[in-house]
Structure formats: C-alpha cells, structure tokens
Coordinates of C-alpha atoms in Angstrom, one line a residue:
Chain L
X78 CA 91.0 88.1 205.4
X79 CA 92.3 86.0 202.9
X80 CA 94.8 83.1 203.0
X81 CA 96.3 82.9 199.9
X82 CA 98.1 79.3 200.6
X83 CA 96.5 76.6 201.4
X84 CA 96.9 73.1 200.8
X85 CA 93.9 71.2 199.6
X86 CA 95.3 67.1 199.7
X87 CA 94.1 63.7 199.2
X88 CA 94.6 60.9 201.1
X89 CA 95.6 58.7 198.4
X90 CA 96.5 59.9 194.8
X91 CA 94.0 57.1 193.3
X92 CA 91.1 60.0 194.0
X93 CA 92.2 61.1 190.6
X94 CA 91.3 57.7 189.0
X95 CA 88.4 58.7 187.9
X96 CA 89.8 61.8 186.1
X97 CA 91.9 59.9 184.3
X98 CA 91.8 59.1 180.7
X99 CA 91.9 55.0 180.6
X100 CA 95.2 54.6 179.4
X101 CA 97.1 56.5 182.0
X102 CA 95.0 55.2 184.6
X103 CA 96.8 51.9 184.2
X104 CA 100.1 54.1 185.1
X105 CA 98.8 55.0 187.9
X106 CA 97.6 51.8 188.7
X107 CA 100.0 49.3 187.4
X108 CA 102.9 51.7 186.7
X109 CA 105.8 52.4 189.1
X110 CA 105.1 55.0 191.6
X111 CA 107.8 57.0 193.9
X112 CA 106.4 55.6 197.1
X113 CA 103.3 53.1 198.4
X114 CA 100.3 52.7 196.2
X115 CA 98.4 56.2 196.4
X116 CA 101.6 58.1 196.1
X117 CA 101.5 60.9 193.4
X118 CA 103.8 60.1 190.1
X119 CA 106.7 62.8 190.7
X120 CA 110.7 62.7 190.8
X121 CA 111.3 63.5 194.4
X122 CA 113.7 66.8 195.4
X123 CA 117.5 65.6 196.9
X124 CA 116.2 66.8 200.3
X125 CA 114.0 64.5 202.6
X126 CA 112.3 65.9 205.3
X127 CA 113.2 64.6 208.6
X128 CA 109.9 64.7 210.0
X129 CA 107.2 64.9 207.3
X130 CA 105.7 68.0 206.3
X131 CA 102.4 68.3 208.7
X132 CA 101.2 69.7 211.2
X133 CA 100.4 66.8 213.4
X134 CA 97.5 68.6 214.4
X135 CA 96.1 68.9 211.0
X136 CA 96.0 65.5 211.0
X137 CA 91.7 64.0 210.7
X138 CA 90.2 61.9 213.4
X139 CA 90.4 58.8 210.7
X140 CA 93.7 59.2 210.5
X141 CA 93.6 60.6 206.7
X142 CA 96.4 62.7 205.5
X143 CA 96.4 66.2 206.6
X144 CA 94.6 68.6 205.0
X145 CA 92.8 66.3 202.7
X146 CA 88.9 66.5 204.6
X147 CA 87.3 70.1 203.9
X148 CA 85.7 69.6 207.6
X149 CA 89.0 69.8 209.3
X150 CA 90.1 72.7 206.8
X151 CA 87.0 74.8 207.6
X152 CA 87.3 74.1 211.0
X153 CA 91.6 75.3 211.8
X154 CA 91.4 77.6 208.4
X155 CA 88.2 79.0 207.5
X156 CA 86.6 79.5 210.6
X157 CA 88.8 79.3 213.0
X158 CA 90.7 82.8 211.5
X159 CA 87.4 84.2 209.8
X160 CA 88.9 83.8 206.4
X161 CA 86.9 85.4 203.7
X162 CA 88.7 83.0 201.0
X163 CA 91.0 80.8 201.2
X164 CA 93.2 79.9 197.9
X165 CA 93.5 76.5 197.6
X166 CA 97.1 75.2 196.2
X167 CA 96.5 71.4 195.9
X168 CA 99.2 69.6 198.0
X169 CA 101.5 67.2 195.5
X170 CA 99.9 68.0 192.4
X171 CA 102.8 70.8 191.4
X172 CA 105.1 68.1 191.6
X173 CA 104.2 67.0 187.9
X174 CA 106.5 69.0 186.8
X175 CA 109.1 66.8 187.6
X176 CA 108.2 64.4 185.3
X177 CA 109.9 64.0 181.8
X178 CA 107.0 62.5 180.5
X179 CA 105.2 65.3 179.4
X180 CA 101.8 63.6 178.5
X181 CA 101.4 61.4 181.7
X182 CA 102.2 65.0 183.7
X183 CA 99.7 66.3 181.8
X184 CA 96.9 64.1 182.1
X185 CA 97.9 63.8 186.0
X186 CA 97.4 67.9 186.5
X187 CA 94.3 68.0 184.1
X188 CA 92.8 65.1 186.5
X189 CA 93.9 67.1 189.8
X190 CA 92.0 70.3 187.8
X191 CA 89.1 68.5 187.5
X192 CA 89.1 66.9 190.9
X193 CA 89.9 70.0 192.4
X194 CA 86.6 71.7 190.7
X195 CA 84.1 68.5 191.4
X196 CA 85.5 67.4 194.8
X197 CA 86.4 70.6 196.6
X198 CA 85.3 73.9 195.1
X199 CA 81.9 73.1 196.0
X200 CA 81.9 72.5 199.3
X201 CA 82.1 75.9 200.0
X202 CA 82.0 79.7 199.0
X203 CA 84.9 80.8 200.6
X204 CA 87.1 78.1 198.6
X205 CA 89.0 79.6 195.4
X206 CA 91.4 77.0 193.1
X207 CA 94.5 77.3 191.3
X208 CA 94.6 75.7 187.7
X209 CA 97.9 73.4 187.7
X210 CA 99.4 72.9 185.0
X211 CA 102.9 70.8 183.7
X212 CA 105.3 73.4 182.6
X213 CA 107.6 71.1 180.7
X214 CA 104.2 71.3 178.2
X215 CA 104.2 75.0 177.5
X216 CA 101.0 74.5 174.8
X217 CA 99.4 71.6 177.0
X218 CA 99.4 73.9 179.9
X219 CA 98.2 76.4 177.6
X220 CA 95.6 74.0 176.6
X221 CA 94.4 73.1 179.9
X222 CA 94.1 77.2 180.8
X223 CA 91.7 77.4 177.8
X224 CA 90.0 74.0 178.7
X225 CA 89.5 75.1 182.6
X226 CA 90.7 78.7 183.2
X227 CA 86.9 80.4 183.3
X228 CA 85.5 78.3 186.0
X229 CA 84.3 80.8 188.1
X230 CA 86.2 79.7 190.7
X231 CA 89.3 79.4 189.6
X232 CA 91.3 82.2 189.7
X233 CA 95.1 81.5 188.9
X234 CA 97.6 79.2 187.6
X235 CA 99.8 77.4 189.3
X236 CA 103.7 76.0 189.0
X237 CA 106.5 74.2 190.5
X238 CA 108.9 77.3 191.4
X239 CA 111.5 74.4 190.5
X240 CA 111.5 74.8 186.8
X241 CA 113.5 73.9 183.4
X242 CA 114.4 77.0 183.0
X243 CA 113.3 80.3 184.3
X244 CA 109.8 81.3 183.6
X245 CA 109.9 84.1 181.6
X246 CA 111.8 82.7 179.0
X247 CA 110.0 82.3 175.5
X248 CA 109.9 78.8 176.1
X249 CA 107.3 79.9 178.1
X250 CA 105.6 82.2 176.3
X251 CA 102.5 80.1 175.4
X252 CA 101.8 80.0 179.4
X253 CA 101.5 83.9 179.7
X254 CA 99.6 84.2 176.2
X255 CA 96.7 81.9 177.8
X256 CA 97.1 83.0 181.1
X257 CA 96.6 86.4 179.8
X258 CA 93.7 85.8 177.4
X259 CA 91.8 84.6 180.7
X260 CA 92.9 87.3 182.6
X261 CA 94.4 84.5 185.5
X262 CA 97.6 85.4 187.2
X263 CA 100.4 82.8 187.5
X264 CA 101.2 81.6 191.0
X265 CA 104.8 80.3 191.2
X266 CA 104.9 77.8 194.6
X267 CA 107.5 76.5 196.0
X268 CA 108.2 72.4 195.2
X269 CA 108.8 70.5 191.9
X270 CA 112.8 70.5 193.1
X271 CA 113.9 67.2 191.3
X272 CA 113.9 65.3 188.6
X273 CA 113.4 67.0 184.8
X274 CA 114.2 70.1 187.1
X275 CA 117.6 69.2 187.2
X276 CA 119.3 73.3 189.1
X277 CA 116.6 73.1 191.7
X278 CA 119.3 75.5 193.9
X279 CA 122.2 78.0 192.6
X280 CA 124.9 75.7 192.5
X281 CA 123.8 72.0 192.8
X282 CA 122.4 70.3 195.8
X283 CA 123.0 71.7 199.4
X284 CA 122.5 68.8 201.7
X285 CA 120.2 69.1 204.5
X286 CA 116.1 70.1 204.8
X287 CA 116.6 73.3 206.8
X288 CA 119.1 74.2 204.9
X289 CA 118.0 74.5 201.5
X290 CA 114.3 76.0 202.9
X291 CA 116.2 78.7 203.9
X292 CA 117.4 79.0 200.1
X293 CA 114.1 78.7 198.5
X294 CA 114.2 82.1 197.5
X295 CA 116.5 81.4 194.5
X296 CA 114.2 79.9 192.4
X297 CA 112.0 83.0 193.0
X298 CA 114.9 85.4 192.2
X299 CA 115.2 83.5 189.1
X300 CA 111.3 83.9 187.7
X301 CA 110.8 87.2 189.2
X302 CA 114.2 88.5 186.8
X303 CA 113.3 86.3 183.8
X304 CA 109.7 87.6 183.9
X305 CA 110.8 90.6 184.0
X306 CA 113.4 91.1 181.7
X307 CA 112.1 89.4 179.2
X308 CA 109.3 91.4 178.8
X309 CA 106.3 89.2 179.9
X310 CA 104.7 92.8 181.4
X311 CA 105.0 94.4 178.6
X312 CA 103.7 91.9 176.1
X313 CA 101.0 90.7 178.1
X314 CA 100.1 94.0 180.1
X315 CA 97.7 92.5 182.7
X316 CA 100.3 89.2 183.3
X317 CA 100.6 88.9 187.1
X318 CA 103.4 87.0 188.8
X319 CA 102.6 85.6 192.2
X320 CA 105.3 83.9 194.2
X321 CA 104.3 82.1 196.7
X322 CA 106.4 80.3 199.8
X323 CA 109.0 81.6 198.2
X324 CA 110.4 84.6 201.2
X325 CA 110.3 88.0 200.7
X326 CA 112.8 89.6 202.6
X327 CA 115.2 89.1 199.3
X328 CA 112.5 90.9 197.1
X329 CA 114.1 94.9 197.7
X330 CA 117.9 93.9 197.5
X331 CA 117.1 92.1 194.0
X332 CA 115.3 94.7 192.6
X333 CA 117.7 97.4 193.6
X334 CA 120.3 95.3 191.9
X335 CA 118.2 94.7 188.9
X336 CA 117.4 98.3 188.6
X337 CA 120.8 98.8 188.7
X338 CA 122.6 96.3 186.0
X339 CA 119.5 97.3 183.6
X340 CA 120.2 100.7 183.8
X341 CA 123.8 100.3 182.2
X342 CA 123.1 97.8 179.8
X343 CA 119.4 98.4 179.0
X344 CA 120.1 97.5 175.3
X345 CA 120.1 94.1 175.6
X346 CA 116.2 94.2 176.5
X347 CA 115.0 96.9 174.2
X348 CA 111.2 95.4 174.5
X349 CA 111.5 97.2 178.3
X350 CA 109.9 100.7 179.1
X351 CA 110.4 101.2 182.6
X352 CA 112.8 100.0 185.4
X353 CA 112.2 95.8 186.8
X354 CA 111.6 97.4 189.8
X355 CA 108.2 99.5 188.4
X356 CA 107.4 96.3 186.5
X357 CA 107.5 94.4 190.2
X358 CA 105.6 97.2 191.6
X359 CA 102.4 97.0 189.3
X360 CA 102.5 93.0 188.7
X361 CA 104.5 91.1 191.4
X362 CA 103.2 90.0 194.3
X363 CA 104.6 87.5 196.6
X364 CA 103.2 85.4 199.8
X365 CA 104.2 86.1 203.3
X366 CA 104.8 82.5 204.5
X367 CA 107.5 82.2 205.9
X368 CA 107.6 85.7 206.6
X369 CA 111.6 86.4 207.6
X370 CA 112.1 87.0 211.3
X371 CA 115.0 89.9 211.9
X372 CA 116.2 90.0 215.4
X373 CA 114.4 93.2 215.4
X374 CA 111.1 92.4 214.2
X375 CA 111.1 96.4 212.7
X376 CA 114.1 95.8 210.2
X377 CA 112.5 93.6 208.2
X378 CA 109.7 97.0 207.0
X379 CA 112.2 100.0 206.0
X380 CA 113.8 97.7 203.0
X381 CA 110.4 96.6 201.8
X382 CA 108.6 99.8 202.1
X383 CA 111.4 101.4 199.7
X384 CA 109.8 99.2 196.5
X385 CA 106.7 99.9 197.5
X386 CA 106.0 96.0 199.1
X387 CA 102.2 97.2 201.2
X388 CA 100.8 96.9 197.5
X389 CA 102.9 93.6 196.8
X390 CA 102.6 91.0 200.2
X391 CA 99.6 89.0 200.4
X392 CA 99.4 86.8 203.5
X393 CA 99.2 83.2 203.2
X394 CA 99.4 80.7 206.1
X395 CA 100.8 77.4 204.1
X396 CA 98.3 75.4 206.1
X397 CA 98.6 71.9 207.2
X398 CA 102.5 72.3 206.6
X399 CA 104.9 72.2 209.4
X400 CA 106.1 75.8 208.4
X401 CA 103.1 77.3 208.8
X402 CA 102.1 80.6 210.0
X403 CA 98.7 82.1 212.1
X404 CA 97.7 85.5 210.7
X405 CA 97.1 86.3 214.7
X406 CA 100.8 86.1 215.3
X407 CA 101.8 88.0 212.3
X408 CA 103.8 91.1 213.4
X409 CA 103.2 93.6 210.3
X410 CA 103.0 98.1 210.5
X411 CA 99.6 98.6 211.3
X412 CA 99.0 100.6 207.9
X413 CA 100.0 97.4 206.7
X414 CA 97.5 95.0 207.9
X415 CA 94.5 95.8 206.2
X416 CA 96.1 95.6 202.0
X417 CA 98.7 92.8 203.3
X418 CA 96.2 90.4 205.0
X419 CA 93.0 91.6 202.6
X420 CA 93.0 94.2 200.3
X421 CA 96.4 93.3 197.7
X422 CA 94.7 89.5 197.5
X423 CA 91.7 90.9 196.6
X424 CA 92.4 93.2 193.7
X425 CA 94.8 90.7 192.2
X426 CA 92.0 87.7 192.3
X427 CA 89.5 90.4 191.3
X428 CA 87.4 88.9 194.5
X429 CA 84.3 91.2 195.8
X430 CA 84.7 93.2 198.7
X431 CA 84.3 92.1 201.7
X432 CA 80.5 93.7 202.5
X433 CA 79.2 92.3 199.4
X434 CA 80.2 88.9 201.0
X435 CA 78.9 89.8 204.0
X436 CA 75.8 90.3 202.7
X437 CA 76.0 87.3 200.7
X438 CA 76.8 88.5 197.3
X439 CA 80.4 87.5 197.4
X440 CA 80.6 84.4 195.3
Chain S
X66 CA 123.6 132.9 179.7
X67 CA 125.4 133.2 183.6
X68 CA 128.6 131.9 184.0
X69 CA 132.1 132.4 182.3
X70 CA 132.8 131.4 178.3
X71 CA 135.4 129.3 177.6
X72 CA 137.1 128.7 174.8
X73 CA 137.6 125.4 173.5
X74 CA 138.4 125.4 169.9
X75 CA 137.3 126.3 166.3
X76 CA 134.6 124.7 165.4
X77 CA 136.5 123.5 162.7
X78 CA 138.7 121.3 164.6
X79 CA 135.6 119.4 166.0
X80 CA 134.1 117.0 163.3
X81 CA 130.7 114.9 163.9
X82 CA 131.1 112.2 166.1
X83 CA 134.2 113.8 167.8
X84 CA 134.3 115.1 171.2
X85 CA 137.4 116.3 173.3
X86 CA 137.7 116.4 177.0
X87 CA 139.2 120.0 178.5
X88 CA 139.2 121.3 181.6
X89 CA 137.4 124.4 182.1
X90 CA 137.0 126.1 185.4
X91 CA 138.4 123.2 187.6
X92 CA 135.8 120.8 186.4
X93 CA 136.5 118.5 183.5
X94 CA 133.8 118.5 180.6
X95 CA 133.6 117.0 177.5
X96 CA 132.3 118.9 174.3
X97 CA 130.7 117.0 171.4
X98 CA 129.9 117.9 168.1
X99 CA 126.8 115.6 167.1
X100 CA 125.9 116.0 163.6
X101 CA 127.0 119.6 163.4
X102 CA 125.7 120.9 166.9
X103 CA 128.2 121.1 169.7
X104 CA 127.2 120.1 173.3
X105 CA 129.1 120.1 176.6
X106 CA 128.4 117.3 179.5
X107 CA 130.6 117.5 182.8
X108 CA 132.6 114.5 183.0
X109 CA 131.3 113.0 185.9
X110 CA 128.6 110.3 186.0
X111 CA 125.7 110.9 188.2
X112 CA 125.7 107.1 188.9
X113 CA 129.1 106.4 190.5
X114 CA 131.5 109.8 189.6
X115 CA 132.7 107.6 186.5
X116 CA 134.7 109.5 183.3
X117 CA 131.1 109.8 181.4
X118 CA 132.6 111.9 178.3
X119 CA 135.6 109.3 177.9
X120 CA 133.5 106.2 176.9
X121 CA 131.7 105.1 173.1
X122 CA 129.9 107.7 171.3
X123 CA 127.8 105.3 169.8
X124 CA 123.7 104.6 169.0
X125 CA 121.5 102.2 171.0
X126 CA 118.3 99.4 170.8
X127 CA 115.9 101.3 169.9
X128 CA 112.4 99.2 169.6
X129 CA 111.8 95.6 170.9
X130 CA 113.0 93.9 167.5
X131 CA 116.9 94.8 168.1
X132 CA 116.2 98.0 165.5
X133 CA 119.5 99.9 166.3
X134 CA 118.9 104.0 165.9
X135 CA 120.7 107.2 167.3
X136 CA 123.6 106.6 166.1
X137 CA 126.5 109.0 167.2
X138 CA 123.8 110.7 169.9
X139 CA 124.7 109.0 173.0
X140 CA 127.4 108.0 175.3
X141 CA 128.3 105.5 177.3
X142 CA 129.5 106.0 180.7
X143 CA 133.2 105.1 180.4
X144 CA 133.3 102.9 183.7
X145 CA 129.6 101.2 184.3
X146 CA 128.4 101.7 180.9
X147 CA 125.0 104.3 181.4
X148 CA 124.0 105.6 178.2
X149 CA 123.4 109.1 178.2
X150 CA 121.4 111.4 175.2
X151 CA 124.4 114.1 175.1
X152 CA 122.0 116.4 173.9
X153 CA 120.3 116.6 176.8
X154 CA 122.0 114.9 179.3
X155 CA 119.2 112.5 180.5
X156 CA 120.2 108.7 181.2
X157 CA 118.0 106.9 178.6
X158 CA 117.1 104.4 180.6
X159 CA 116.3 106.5 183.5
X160 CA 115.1 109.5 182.6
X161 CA 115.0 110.5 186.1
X162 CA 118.9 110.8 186.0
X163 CA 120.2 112.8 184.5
X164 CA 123.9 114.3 184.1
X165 CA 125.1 118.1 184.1
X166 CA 125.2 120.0 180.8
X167 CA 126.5 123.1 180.3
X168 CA 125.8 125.4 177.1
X169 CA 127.7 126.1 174.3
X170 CA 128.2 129.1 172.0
X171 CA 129.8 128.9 168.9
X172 CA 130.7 132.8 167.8
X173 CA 133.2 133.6 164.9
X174 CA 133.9 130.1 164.0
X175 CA 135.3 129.3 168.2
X176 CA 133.4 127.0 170.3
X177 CA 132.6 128.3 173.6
X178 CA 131.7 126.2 176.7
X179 CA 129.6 128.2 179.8
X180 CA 130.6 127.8 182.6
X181 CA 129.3 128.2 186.0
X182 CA 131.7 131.0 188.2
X183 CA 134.3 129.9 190.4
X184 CA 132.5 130.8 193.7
X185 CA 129.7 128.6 192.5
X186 CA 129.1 124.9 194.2
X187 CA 131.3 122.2 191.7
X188 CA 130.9 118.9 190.9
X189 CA 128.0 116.5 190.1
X190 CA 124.9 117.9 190.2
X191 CA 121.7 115.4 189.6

C-alpha cells in the first residue's frame, strides 16, 4: 500500500535555520512572523480552524507538534497500516506561496527541500519527498527542480492548490518545463489560501472552516481545466498533475462539462488533440482524502467509473490532520482496491513493485 | 445508391461557399457546394437536434500557432456551435460524432440529393 499524503512537520520552523542562507536567517529570526517564534513565514487563509488541525492522538509523548518525530509516524503510519511508501508532503512548508516576497519564499522552500532530504528521508526506506517549491517564482522553482529534483528520493513537486492564477497558465510554463525534464509529476495540495493568493474560493471568502473545506474542490477544478486547456499535456507529454486533498467526487461532472464546451468551441485551443477528458485519463490523478461519503456509499462509483477514475484515485490518508482517513475503513469496489490503494501510486512515482521490496530491492 | 433522388437545383444556381436548406423526404437537409463539389448534411445536430446546416460556413484553428485553414469546408452548428467537415460529416473535434450525410448526384447540370425511402427510420442518426 501506499499513502500518498502524509504530513512530515516540525516542531518549530527554526529547524530550517541551518538551511538558510545568512541573510534570511535574520528574517526568520529577527523578522516578523504570523504567530510565536517558530511559526513558518506565511499569509494565513480567512478561515481559522476552530480546533487546530491534529489528531490529538498524533500528538508525541514530549508534547512536540504532531507529526513532526519519524518514531510516532512509523509507528500510526508505516507500520501500523503496512505501508509500502508513504509520500511525505511537509506540513506548512506549501504555505510559502503566500508570500509576496518571492526571494524569502524561495529560500524558505529551498531550506524545507533540504531539510526534508537530510532530516527525514533517511530515516527510512519506505519515506518518499515532495520537492516544494514557491510558485509566485515560476524560474526559481524551476531552479530549485534542477537544483534538487534527482534525489533519488524525491519523486514530485509540490504546490499550494491556492494559487495566483491557475496553473496551467504560461505564467507557469517554466514549472512544467523542469518538472518534465526530470520526469517529476506536480502534486497540487490543498493550502496556501491567503495572502499573494488573493481568489483562494469562487467568489471571495465564505465564512466558516467547514464550510469552505467542503469547497476545496474549486481550486482543483481550476488547475485540472487550466492544465488542460492550455496544453501542458501536450507540450510536455509525460507532465503529470496530482491533486491532492482536493475531493474527487467533482472530478466526472467537470470533465463531462469540459468535454462538452471544448467540443463547440475547440478553436480557441488549437494546441489540443484529444478531448480534457482523455487528457485527465492518461495524466491526472487525484488523492482520495477526503473521499466523499454519499448516503449510499455505492453512488459515489457509477460517476467515476464513467472517466475511467480506477486508473486515476490514489489513496492518501492526510495523516496527523483532523480529516484524516484509515485505509481499513475505506469503502472502495473490490476491483478497485488493489490500483486505488497500490498500483496507480506506483506507476505514477515509478516506485518498484511490491516483491522487489519485499525482497529488499525496493529502494 | 438506395434511396429516392431529389432534386434540388441546377448546379448552376449553387456557387462555392453557398448552401440552401430544402426539405426532401420529410427531413430537412442542407446541400453545399464546397469548392465546386456539392454535399448534403441532414439538418439536425447529433449533439442537441440543433439547425446544423443554418450556421457559418466558415474555416477553423488549424495548428497550435492560431494558423487558420479550411476555409469554407466546415460548419458550425447553428445553436451550440460544433464544427462539422461537411464533407464528411465528422465533428472535428470529436471524430467519434459524427452527423448524417446523404449523397449527391449531379446529372445534366441538376443537383440531386439521395434520399433514404419513406418507410425507412428518420431523423438523427449518429
């Protein structure tokens, strides 16, 4: 099995001191911070949670934030499940993207990068990392792909789903161009709602927590379109799009409508081939957490079976956060388990299979 | 060829890029003349039943730098905008759709549509 979601923390944001070139250290030191010392530089999102974001559970023995010790990790994730891999997604690190500063953002998620590959990678062979990188920066996060991206463990890149603009416009470009010259997908996650991000949600703010979680599929209709239509598949052919935390439920209806609107006016996008939904098919994929939870547990299948989602969901269990999800209590077709909880991650991380780790060749 | 000729017009009275809707049969069809060839699409969009003959004869994109080509080979569905080859019939962005042709004869200067008998199933076939 393999979670494709979980978040790798630190108890205090000055663990990236020493990753820090000198003269944003003192920012991080010195400079103003959104919260206590420790907190991570970011613009926070409208919404406040009304009860933190953990599992109280997932909390250490020392009383550390939760899920910044690998012990306590291996112990609910990794062994706990029998997880083959586990992606790591770092925790606040995403939220750089918030900032308009596009140096200091840079230079925070280059530090994470390099904490992420010292401090945690290491401590075990089932632990994969996602490169994060400061969007606002299209050629520093290109940079920081080419600086980092063939680290044999990492094995995407990773964004805010909250976002200037959407992602596949040529703003963006530079992005997919290094993304695609190291053959990394780019994981889209949930977060980085504030700040330079200023339409975090359709129409401006909604008000409460529950609320808007429930909406955090519209930043992922808005990257999975503008990836599309804009022809990132076609111009980088092996681009991969992972949205993650972002539902999936909304996945069929959008494609049917895009397949529908870019049937009719198809000239506007001459670059396109085939339909957005074929694109979606061969380089979309998308998380299960929070997997949608009909009053029939069966209607959520017949809508995603039509776009072919068995070779597009990848399970993911979001831990330590307070909407996570255990794989055990995941309701999916039994024809569905094996590619949704193994197999789809797999392929797209271009991870051995599962015998060769079993024999220890899987590394 | 099976079905019932219909006369439309001269082929004289049909320039390029002109078309004319008729109604042959109890169906309604439109008959183009593209560059000098005549063809005959049934008036009824696959997508949504729209008037497919009644919108722009026009061209399209036709590579990913905004080239613009075909000129005067396709038409646009009147109501949602499809763009059909009227060669062929086949929605160029679908090829999988595709709407009803019929054949044409032209024979002493008169243009003849062919149309399916009476007795035959109507309307929009995909």
């Amino acid at each position: 099995m393999i979670d494709c979601d979980v978040h790798n923390s630190w108890h205090s944001a000055e663990v990236l001191l020493p990753y820090l070139p000198p003269a944003f250290r003192e920012y991080l030191q010195r400079g103003e911070l959104p919260g206590p010392r420790g907190s991570f530089p970011h613009a926070h999102r409208p919404w406040l949670h009304p009860e933190g974001f953990m599992r109280y559970d997932a909390v250490p023995a020392s009383g550390a934030a939760a899920g910044s010790e690998y012990e306590l990790l291996r112990e609910q994730v990794l062994d706990r499940y029998d997880v083959d891999y586990a992606i790591l997604t770092g925790d606040e690190a995403i939220e750089a993207s918030t900032l308009a500063n596009p140096y200091y953002a840079n230079a925070l998620t280059s530090a994470y990068n390099d904490w992420l590959v010292q401090e945690w990678l290491p401590a075990d062979p089932r632990l994969k990392g996602s490169l994060v990188v400061a969007p606002q920066d299209p050629h520093g996060a290109a940079a920081e792909i080419r600086r980092m991206g063939d680290h044999d463990d990492i094995v995407q890149v990773l964004m805010s789903s909250g976002s200037q603009r959407p992602y596949g416009d040529p703003f963006f470009h530079p992005i997919w161009e290094a993304a695609a010259e190291l053959d990394l997908p780019i994981a889209v996650h949930l977060g980085g709602q504030g700040g330079l991000n200023a339409n975090p949600i359709g129409c401006g703010p909604t008000t409460f927590f529950w609320e808007t979680h429930a909406l955090l599929c519209e930043t992922g209709m808005a990257h999975l379109a503008s990836t599309i239509a804009h022809g990132v598949f076609e111009r980088w052919p092996n681009a991969r799009l992972i949205l993650v935390e972002c539902g999936v439920a909304w996945v069929p209806p959008i494609l049917w409508r895009l397949d529908e609107d870019y049937r009719a006016l198809r000239k506007e996008t001459p670059w396109l081939r085939r339909l957005p939904s074929e694109y979606a098919h061969e380089h979309i994929r998308m998380t299960t957490q929070p997997l949608e939870q009909p009053r029939s547990p069966e209607a959520l299948w017949p809508a995603l079976d039509d776009i072919g989602a068995r070779d597009m969901l990848m399970f993911a269990s979001d831990y330590p956060h307070w909407d996570f999800e255990d794989p055990r209590f995941l309701r999916l077709p039994e024809s569905w388990r094996e590619p949704v909880l193994d197999g789809n991650a797999r392929d797209v991380y271009g991870l051995p299979a599962r015998d060769r780790v079993s024999e220890g060749a899987g590394r | 060829m099976r079905g019932e000729r219909h006369v439309v017009c001269r082929a004289s009275e049909l320039a390029p890029g002109e078309r004319r809707i008729v109604r042959l049969g109890g169906r309604s069809i439109g008959v183009f003349n593209v560059g000098g060839s005549f063809y005959a699409l049934h008036n009824g969009c696959p997508h949504k039943g729209g008037a497919l003959c009644e919108g722009p004869i026009c061209g399209t994109t036709v590579d990913a730098s905004f080239g613009y080509g075909r000129d005067g080979e396709i038409v646009r569905c009147a109501w949602h905008g499809w763009e059909f080859d009227i060669a062929t019939g086949v929605a160029i962005a679908d090829p999988a759709v595709r709407a009803r042709t019929y054949p044409v004869v032209v024979e002493d200067g008169q243009v003849m549509v062919v149309v399916p008998g009476t007795t035959r199933a109507r309307g929009v076939r995909r």
